[in-house]
CSV table of C-alpha atoms and ligand atoms in Angstrom, one decimal:
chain,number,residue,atom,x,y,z
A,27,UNK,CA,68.7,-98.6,130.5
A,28,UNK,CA,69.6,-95.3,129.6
A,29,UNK,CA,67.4,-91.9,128.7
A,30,UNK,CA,65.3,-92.9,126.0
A,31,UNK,CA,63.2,-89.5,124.7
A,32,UNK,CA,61.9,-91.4,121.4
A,33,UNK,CA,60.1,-93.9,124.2
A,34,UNK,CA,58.3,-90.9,125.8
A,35,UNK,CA,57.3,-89.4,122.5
A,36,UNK,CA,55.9,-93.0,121.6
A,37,UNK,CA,54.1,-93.3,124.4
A,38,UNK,CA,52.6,-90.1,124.1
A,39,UNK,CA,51.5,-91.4,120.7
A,40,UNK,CA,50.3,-94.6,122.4
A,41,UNK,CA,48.6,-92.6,124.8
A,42,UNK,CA,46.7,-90.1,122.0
A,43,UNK,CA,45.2,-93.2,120.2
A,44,UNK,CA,44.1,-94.8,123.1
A,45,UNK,CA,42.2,-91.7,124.5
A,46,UNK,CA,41.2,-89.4,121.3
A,47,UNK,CA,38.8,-89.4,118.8
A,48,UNK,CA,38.7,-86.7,115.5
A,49,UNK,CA,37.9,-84.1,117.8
A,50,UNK,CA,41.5,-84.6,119.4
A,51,UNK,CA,42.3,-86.0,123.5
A,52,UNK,CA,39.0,-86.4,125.5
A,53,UNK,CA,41.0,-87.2,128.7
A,54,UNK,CA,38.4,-85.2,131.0
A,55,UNK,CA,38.9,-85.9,134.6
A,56,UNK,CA,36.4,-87.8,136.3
A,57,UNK,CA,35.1,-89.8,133.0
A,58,UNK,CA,35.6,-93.4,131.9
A,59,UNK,CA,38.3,-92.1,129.0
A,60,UNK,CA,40.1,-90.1,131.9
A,61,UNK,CA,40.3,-93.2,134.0
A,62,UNK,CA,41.6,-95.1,131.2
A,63,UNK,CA,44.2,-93.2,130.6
A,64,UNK,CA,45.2,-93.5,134.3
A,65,UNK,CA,45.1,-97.3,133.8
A,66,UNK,CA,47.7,-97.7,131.0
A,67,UNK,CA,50.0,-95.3,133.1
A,68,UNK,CA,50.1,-97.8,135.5
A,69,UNK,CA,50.7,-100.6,132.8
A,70,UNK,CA,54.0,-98.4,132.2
A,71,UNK,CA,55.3,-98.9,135.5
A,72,UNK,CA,54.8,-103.0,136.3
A,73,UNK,CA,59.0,-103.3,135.4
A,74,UNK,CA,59.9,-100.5,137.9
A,75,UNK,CA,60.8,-101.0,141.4
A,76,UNK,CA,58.3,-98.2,142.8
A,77,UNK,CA,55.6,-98.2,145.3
A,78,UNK,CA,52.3,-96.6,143.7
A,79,UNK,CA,49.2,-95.1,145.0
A,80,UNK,CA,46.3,-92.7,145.1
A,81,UNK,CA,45.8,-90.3,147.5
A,82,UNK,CA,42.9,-89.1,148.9
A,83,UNK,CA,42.3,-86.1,146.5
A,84,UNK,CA,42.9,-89.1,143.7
A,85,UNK,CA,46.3,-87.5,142.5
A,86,UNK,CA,48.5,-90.5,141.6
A,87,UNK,CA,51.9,-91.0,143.3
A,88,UNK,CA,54.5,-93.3,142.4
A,89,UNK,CA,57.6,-93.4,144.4
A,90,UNK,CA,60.9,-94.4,144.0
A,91,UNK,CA,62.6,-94.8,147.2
A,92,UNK,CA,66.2,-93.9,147.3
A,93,UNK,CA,69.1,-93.8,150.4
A,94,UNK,CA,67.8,-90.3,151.7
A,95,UNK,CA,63.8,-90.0,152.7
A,96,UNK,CA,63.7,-86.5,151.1
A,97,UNK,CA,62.2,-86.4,147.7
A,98,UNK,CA,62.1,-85.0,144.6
A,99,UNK,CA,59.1,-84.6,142.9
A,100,UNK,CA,58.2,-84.1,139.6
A,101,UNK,CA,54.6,-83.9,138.4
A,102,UNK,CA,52.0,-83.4,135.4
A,103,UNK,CA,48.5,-84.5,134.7
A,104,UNK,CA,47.0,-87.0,132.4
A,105,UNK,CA,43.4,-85.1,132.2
A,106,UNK,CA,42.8,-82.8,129.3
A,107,UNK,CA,40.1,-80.7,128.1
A,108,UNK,CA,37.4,-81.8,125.9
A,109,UNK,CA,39.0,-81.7,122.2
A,110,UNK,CA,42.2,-81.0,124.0
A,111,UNK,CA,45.5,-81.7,122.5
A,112,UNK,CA,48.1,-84.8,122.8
A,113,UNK,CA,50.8,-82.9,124.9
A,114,UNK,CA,49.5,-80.7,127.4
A,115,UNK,CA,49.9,-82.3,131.0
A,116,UNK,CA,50.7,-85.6,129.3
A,117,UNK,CA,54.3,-85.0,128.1
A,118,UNK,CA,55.1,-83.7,132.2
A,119,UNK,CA,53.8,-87.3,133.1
A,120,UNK,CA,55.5,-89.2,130.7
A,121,UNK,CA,58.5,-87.6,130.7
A,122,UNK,CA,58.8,-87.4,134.3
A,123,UNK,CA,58.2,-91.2,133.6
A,124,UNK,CA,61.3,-91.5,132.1
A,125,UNK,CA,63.6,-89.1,134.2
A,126,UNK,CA,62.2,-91.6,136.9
A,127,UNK,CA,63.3,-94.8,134.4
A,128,UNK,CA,66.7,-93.6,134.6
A,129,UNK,CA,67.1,-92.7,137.8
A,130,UNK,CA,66.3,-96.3,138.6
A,131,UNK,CA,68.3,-97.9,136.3
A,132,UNK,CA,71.5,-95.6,136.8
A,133,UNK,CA,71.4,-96.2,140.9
A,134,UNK,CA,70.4,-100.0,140.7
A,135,UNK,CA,66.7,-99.5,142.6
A,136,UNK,CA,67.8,-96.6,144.9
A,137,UNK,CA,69.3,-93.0,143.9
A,138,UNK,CA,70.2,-90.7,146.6
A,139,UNK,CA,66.7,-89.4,147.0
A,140,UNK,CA,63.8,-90.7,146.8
A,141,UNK,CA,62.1,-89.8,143.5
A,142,UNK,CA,58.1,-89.0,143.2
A,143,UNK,CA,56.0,-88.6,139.9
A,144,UNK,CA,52.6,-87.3,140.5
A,145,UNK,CA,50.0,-87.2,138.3
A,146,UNK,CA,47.7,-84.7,139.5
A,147,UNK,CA,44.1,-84.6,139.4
A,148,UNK,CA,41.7,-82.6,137.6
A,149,UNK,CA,44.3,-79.7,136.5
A,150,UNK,CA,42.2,-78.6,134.2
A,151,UNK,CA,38.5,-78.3,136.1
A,152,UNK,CA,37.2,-78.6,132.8
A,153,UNK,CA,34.0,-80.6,133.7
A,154,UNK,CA,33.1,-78.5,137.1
A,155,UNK,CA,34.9,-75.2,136.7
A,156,UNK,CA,37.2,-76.1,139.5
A,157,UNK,CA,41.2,-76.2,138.2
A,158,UNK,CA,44.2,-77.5,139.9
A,159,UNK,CA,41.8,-79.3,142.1
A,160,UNK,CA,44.0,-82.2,143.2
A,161,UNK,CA,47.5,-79.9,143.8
A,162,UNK,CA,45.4,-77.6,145.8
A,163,UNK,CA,44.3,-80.3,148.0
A,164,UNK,CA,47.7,-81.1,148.3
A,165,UNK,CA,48.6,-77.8,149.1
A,166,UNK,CA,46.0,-77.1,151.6
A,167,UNK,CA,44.7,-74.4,149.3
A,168,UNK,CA,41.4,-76.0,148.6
A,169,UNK,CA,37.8,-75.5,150.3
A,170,UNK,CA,35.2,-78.1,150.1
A,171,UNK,CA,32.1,-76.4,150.8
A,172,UNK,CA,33.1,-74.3,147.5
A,173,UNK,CA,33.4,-77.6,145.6
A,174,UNK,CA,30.5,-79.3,147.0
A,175,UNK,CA,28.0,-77.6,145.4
A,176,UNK,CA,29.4,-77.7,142.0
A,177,UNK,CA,27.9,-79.7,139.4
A,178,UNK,CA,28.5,-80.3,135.6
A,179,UNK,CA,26.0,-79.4,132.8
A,180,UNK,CA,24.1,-82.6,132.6
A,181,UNK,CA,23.3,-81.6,136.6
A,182,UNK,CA,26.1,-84.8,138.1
A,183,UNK,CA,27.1,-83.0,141.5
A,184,UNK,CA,30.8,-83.3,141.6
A,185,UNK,CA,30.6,-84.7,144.7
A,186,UNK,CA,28.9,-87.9,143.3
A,187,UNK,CA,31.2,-87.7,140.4
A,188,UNK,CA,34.4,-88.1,142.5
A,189,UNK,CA,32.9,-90.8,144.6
A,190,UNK,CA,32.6,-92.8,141.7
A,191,UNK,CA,36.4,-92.7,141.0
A,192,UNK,CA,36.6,-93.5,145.0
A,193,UNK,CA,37.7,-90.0,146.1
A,194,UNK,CA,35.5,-89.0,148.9
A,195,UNK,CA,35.8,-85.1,149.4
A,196,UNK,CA,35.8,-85.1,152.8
A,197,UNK,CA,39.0,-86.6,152.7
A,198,UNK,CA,40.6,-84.4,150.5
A,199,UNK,CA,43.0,-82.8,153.4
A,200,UNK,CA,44.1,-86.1,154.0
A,201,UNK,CA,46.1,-85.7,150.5
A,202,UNK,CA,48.7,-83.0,152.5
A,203,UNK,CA,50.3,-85.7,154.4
A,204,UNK,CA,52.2,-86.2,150.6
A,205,UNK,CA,54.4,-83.1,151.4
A,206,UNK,CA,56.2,-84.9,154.0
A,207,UNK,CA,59.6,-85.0,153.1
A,208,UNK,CA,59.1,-83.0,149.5
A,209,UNK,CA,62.4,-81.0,148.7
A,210,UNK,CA,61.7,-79.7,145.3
A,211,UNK,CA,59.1,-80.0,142.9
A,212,UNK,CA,60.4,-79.9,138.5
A,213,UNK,CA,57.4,-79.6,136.4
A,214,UNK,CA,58.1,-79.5,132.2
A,215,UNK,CA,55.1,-77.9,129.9
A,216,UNK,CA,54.2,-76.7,126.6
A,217,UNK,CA,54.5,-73.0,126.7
A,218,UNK,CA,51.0,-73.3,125.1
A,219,UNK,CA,51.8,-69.3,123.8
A,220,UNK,CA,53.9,-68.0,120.8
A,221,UNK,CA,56.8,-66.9,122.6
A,222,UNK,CA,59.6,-68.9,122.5
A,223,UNK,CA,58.8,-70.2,118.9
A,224,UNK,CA,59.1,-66.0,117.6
A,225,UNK,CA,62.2,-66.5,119.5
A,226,UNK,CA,63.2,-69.3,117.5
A,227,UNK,CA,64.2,-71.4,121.3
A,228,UNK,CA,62.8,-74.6,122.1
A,229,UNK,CA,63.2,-74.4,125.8
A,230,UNK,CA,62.5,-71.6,128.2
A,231,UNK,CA,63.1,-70.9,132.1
A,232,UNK,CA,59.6,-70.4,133.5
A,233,UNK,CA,59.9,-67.4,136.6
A,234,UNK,CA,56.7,-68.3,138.2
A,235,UNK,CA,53.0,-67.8,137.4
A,236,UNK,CA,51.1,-64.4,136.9
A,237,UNK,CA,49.1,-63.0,139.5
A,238,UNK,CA,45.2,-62.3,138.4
A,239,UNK,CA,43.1,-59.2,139.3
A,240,UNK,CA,39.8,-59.7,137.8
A,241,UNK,CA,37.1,-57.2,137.8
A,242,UNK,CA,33.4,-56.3,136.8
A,243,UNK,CA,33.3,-52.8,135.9
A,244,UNK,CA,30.0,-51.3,135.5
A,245,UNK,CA,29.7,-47.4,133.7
A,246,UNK,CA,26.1,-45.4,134.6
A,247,UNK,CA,24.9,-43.1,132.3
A,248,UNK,CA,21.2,-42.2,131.4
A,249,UNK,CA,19.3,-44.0,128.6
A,250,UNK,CA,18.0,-41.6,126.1
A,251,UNK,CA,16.5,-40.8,123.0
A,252,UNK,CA,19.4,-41.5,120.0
A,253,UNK,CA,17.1,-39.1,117.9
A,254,UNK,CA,16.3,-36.1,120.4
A,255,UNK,CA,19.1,-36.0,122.8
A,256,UNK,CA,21.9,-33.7,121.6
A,257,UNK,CA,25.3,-35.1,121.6
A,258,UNK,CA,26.4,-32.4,124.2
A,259,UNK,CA,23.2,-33.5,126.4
A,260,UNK,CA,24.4,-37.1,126.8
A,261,UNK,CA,25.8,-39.8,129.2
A,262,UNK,CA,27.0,-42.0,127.8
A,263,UNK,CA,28.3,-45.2,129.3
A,264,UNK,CA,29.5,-47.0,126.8
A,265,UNK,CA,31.4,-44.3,125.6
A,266,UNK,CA,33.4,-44.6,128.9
A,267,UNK,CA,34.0,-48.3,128.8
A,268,UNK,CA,35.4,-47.7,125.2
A,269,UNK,CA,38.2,-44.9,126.6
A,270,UNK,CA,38.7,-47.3,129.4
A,271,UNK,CA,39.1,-50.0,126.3
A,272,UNK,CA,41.7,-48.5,124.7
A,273,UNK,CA,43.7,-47.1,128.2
A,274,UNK,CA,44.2,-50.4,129.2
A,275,UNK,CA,47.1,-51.4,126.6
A,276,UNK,CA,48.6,-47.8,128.0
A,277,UNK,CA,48.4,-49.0,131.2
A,278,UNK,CA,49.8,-52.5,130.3
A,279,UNK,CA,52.5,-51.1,128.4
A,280,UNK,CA,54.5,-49.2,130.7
A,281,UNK,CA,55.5,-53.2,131.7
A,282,UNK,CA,57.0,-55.8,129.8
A,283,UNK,CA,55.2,-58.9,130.2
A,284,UNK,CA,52.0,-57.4,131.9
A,285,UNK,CA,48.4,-58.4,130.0
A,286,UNK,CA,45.1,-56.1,130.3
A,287,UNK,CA,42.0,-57.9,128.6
A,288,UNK,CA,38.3,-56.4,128.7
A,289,UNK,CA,36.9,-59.3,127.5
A,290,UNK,CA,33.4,-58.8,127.9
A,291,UNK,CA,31.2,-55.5,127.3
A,292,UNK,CA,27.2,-55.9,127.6
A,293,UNK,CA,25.2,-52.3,126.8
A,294,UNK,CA,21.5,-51.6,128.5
A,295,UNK,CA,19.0,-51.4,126.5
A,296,UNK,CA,21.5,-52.4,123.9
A,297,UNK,CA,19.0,-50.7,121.3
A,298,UNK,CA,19.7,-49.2,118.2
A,299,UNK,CA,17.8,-46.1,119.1
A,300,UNK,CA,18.7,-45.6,122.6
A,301,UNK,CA,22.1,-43.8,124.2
A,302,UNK,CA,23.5,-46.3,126.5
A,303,UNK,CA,22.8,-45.9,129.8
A,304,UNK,CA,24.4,-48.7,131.8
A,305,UNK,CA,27.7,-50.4,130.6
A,306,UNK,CA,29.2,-54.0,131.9
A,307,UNK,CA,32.6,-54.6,131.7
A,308,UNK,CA,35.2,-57.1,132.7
A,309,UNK,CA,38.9,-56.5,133.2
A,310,UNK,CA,41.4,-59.1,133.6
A,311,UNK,CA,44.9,-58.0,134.5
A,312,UNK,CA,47.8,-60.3,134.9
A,313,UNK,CA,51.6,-59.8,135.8
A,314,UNK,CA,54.2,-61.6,137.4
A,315,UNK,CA,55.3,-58.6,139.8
A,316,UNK,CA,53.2,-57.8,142.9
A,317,UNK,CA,53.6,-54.2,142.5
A,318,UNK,CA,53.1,-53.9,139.0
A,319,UNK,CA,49.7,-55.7,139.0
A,320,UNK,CA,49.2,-53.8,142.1
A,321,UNK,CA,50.0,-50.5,139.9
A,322,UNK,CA,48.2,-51.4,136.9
A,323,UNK,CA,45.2,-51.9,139.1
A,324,UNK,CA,45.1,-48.5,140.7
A,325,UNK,CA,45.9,-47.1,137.4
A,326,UNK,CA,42.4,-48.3,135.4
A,327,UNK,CA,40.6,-47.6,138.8
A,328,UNK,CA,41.7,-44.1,138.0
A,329,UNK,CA,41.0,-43.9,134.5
A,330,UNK,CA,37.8,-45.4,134.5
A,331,UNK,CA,36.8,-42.4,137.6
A,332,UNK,CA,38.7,-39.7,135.0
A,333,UNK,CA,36.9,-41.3,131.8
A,334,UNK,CA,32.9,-41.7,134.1
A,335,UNK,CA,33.3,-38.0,135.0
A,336,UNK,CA,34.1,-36.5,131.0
A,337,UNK,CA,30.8,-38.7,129.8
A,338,UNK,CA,28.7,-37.5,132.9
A,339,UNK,CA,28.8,-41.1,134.1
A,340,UNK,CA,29.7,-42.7,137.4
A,341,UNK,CA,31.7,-46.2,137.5
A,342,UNK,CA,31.3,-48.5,140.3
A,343,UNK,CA,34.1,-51.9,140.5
A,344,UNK,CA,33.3,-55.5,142.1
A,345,UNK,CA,36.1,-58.0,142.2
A,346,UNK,CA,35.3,-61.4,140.7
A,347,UNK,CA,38.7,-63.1,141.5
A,348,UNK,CA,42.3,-62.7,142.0
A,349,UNK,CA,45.1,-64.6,142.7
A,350,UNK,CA,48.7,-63.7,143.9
A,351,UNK,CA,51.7,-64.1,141.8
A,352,UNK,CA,54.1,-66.9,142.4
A,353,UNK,CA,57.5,-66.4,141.6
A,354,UNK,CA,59.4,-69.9,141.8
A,355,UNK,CA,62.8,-70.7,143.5
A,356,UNK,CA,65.7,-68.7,142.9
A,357,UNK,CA,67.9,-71.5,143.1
A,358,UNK,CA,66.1,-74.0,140.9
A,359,UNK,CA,65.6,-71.3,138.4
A,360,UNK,CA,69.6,-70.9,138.1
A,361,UNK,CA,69.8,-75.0,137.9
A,362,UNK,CA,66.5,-74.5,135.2
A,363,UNK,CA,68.4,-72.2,133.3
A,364,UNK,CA,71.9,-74.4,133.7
A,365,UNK,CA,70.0,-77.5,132.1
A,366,UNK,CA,68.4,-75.6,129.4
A,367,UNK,CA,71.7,-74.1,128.1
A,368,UNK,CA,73.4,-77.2,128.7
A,369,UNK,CA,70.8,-79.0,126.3
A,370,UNK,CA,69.8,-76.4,123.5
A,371,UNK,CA,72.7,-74.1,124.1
A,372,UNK,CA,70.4,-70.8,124.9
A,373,UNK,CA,68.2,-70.2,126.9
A,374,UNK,CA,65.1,-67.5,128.1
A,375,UNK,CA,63.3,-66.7,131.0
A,376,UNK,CA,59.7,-66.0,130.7
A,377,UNK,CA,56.6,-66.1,133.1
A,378,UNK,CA,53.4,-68.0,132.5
A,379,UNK,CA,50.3,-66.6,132.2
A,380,UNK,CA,48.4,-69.7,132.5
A,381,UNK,CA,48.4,-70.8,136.2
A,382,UNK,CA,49.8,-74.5,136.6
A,383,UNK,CA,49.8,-77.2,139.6
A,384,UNK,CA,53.6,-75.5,140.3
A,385,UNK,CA,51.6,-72.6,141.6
A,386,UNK,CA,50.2,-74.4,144.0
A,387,UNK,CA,53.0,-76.4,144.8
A,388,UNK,CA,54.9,-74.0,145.4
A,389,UNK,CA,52.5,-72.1,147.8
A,390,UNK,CA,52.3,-75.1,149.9
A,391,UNK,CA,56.3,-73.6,150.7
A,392,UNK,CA,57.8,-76.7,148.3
A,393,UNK,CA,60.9,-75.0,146.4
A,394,UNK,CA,59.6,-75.3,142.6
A,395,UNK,CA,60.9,-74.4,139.0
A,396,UNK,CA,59.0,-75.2,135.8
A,397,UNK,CA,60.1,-75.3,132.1
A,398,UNK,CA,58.3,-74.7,128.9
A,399,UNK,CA,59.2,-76.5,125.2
A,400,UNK,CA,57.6,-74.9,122.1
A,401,UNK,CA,54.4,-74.4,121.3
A,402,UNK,CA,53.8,-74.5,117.2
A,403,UNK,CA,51.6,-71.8,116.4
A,404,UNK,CA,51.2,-70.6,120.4
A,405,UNK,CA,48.1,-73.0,120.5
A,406,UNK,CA,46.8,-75.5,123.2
A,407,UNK,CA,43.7,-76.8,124.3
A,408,UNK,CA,43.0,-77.3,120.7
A,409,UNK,CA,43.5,-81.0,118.5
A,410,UNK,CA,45.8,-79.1,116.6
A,411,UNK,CA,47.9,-78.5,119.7
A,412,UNK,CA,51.6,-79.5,119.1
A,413,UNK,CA,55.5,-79.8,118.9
A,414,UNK,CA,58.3,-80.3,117.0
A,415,UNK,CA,59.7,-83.9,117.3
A,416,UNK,CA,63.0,-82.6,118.4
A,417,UNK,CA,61.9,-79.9,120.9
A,418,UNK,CA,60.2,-82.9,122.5
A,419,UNK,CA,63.2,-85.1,122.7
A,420,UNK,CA,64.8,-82.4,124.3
A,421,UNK,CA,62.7,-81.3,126.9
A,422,UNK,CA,62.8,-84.4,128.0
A,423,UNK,CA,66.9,-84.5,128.4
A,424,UNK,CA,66.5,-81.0,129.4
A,425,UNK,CA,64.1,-82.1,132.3
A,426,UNK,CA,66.6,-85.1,133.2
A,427,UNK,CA,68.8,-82.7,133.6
A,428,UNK,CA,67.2,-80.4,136.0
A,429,UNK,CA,66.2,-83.5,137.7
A,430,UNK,CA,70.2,-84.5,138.3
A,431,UNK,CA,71.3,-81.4,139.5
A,432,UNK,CA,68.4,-80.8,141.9
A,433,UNK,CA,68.9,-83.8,143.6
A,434,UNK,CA,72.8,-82.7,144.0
A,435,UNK,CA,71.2,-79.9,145.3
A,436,UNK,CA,68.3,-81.1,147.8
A,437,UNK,CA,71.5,-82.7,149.4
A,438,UNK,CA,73.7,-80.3,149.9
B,6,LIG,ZN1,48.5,-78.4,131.5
């Protein structure tokens, strides 16, 4: 039984009808369609000779023991978002399914390392705000007096929720014991962005995942009279915000994959006859280098100061989140690259902007590489979400690849 990528694309079919309706995949984590899902994965695996269980953060581990105890992991997750599409998180699972078919077959039972697909769970934290919920728990990342008190909208505590799929949160450190033994970690995706498809590739190199600074940025001004107060007389915050607005894409610019977003602007009173006298905004910067989200940072803290002091206003910042980049192995990301070549006969390295259970992976100190396939259109989390039949087919010999000559190179 060789590689067979038309199986995985059929089973991602299989997979789709089983757990969508019109609105596209309903695979939320922690529901009955999520855990259906889960149960015809395991239907996929009753002809393989591979030990399978849960662990105690429910991620899904099915292992393929091989001559050395030190593993190679490849992962993905089978929960979506609510009107989600048929390939995000799936296509990782199932075609780390097949990888895993063909390692078996090739090496009788037992390749030269043992072999581990993971389907992770709750990536998306679409139900209780919480993503990567299972890999962080894996990585030791997690904190469960944070998570304890999250419910979802009908007022379920997630607590209770998990309990009903038998994952007790208590137990969740339990689920590092897992990284015993783990040598690498390969994880496939849909870029889920426009990228590579303006680029006319169907594979890329992933470098690692953006780091986040996120920020509330609040302009004060003085409310006023739109009709008696002379335009010289005025502070204005919004008019502020808007310079910072516009700065932002300078700032972002000087850098060629960084991202500055104000995505939210709220203006007090917010009447039509009243100068605005207090402005909320949020700022969302993300780039892959340390220093340059570092930079970028510093740089709007400045221009919002320069921009408060030419309206008469004053700025104050509060930090709602922010995460570190995660650059991935340099060593896997030269094998990444070998297998993409090898399969489409180019290849590009891009980071992600979307964080992903590698990030977390590869915190926890595992060496880790991730490739993307094309996104049509750059969209995700949508029904409309998908792929070009042969991009699929060869991300999944491109993965197999990867696979092959990482094992060659967790023994060495
Ligand atoms: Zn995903």
């Amino acid at each position: 039984m060789s590689l067979d990528p038309k199986r995985t694309i059929a089973e991602l079919k299989e997979l789709r009808a089983l757990t969508s309706d019109e609105n596209g995949a309903q695979r939320v984590a922690w529901t009955d369609t999520w855990l259906k899902a889960r149960k015809w994965f395991l239907s996929k695996l009753s002809d393989l000779p591979v030990e399978q269980h849960y662990d105690s953060a429910g991620n899904n581990w099915v292992t393929l023991p091989g001559a050395s105890e030190k593993a190679l992991l490849i992962g993905g997750h089978l929960d979506s978002v609510p009107n989600g599409g048929w390939l995000d998180g799936a296509l990782n699972v199932l075609a780390g399914l097949e990888v895993l078919r063909r390692f078996a077959s090739e090496f009788n039972g037992r390749p030269p390392v043992t072999i581990r697909l993971v389907d992770w769970a709750d990536e998306e934290g679409a139900r209780f705000g919480r993503s990567l919920l299972g890999s962080s728990a894996f990585a030791g990342t997690h904190s469960i007096a944070v998570d304890r008190v999250r419910a979802d909208r009908d007022g379920v505590k997630m607590e209770d929720a998990l309990r009903r799929c038998g994952v007790e949160m208590d137990r969740f450190p339990e689920a590092e014991r897992e990284r015993k033994n783990a040598g690498a970690y390969l994880e496939l995706h849909i870029e889920q962005g426009p990228v590579l498809e303006s680029l006319g590739l169907p594979l890329g190199v992933v470098l690692g995942t953006k780091g986040v600074e996120r920020h509330n940025i609040t302009f004060y001004g003085q409310e006023a009279h739109s009709g008696s107060t002379p335009m010289n007389a005025r502070h204005d915050a919004l008019a502020a915000a808007a310079k910072l607005a516009l700065e932002i894409r300078t700032i972002a610019g000087k850098h060629a994959d960084a991202v500055c977003t104000m995505g939210s602007l709220k203006t007090f009173p917010g009447i039509v006859t009243a100068v605005v006298g207090r402005c909320e905004a949020t700022l969302d910067q993300r780039d892959l280098n340390a220093g340059v989200l570092a930079q970028m940072y510093r740089e709007a803290q400045e221009a919002s100061r320069r921009f408060a002091a030419e309206e008469k206003c004053t700025v104050e910042w509060s930090r709602l989140w922010n995460i570190e980049p995660v650059p991935f192995h340099p060593a896997l990301l030269n094998l990444c690259e070998e297998a993409v070549r090898e399969t489409s006969g180019s290849t590009h390295s891009m980071p992600s902007g979307p964080l992903h259970d590698a990030a977390e992976v590869s915190r926890a100190g595992i060496p880790t590489v991730m490739m993307f396939v094309q996104s049509l259109n750059g969209i995700s989390h949508n029904k409309i979400e998908d792929t070009r039949q042969e991009h699929l087919e060869m991300s999944v010999i491109a993965l197999d690849k990867l696979a092959s000559k990482t094992v060659d190179w967790i023994l060495k």
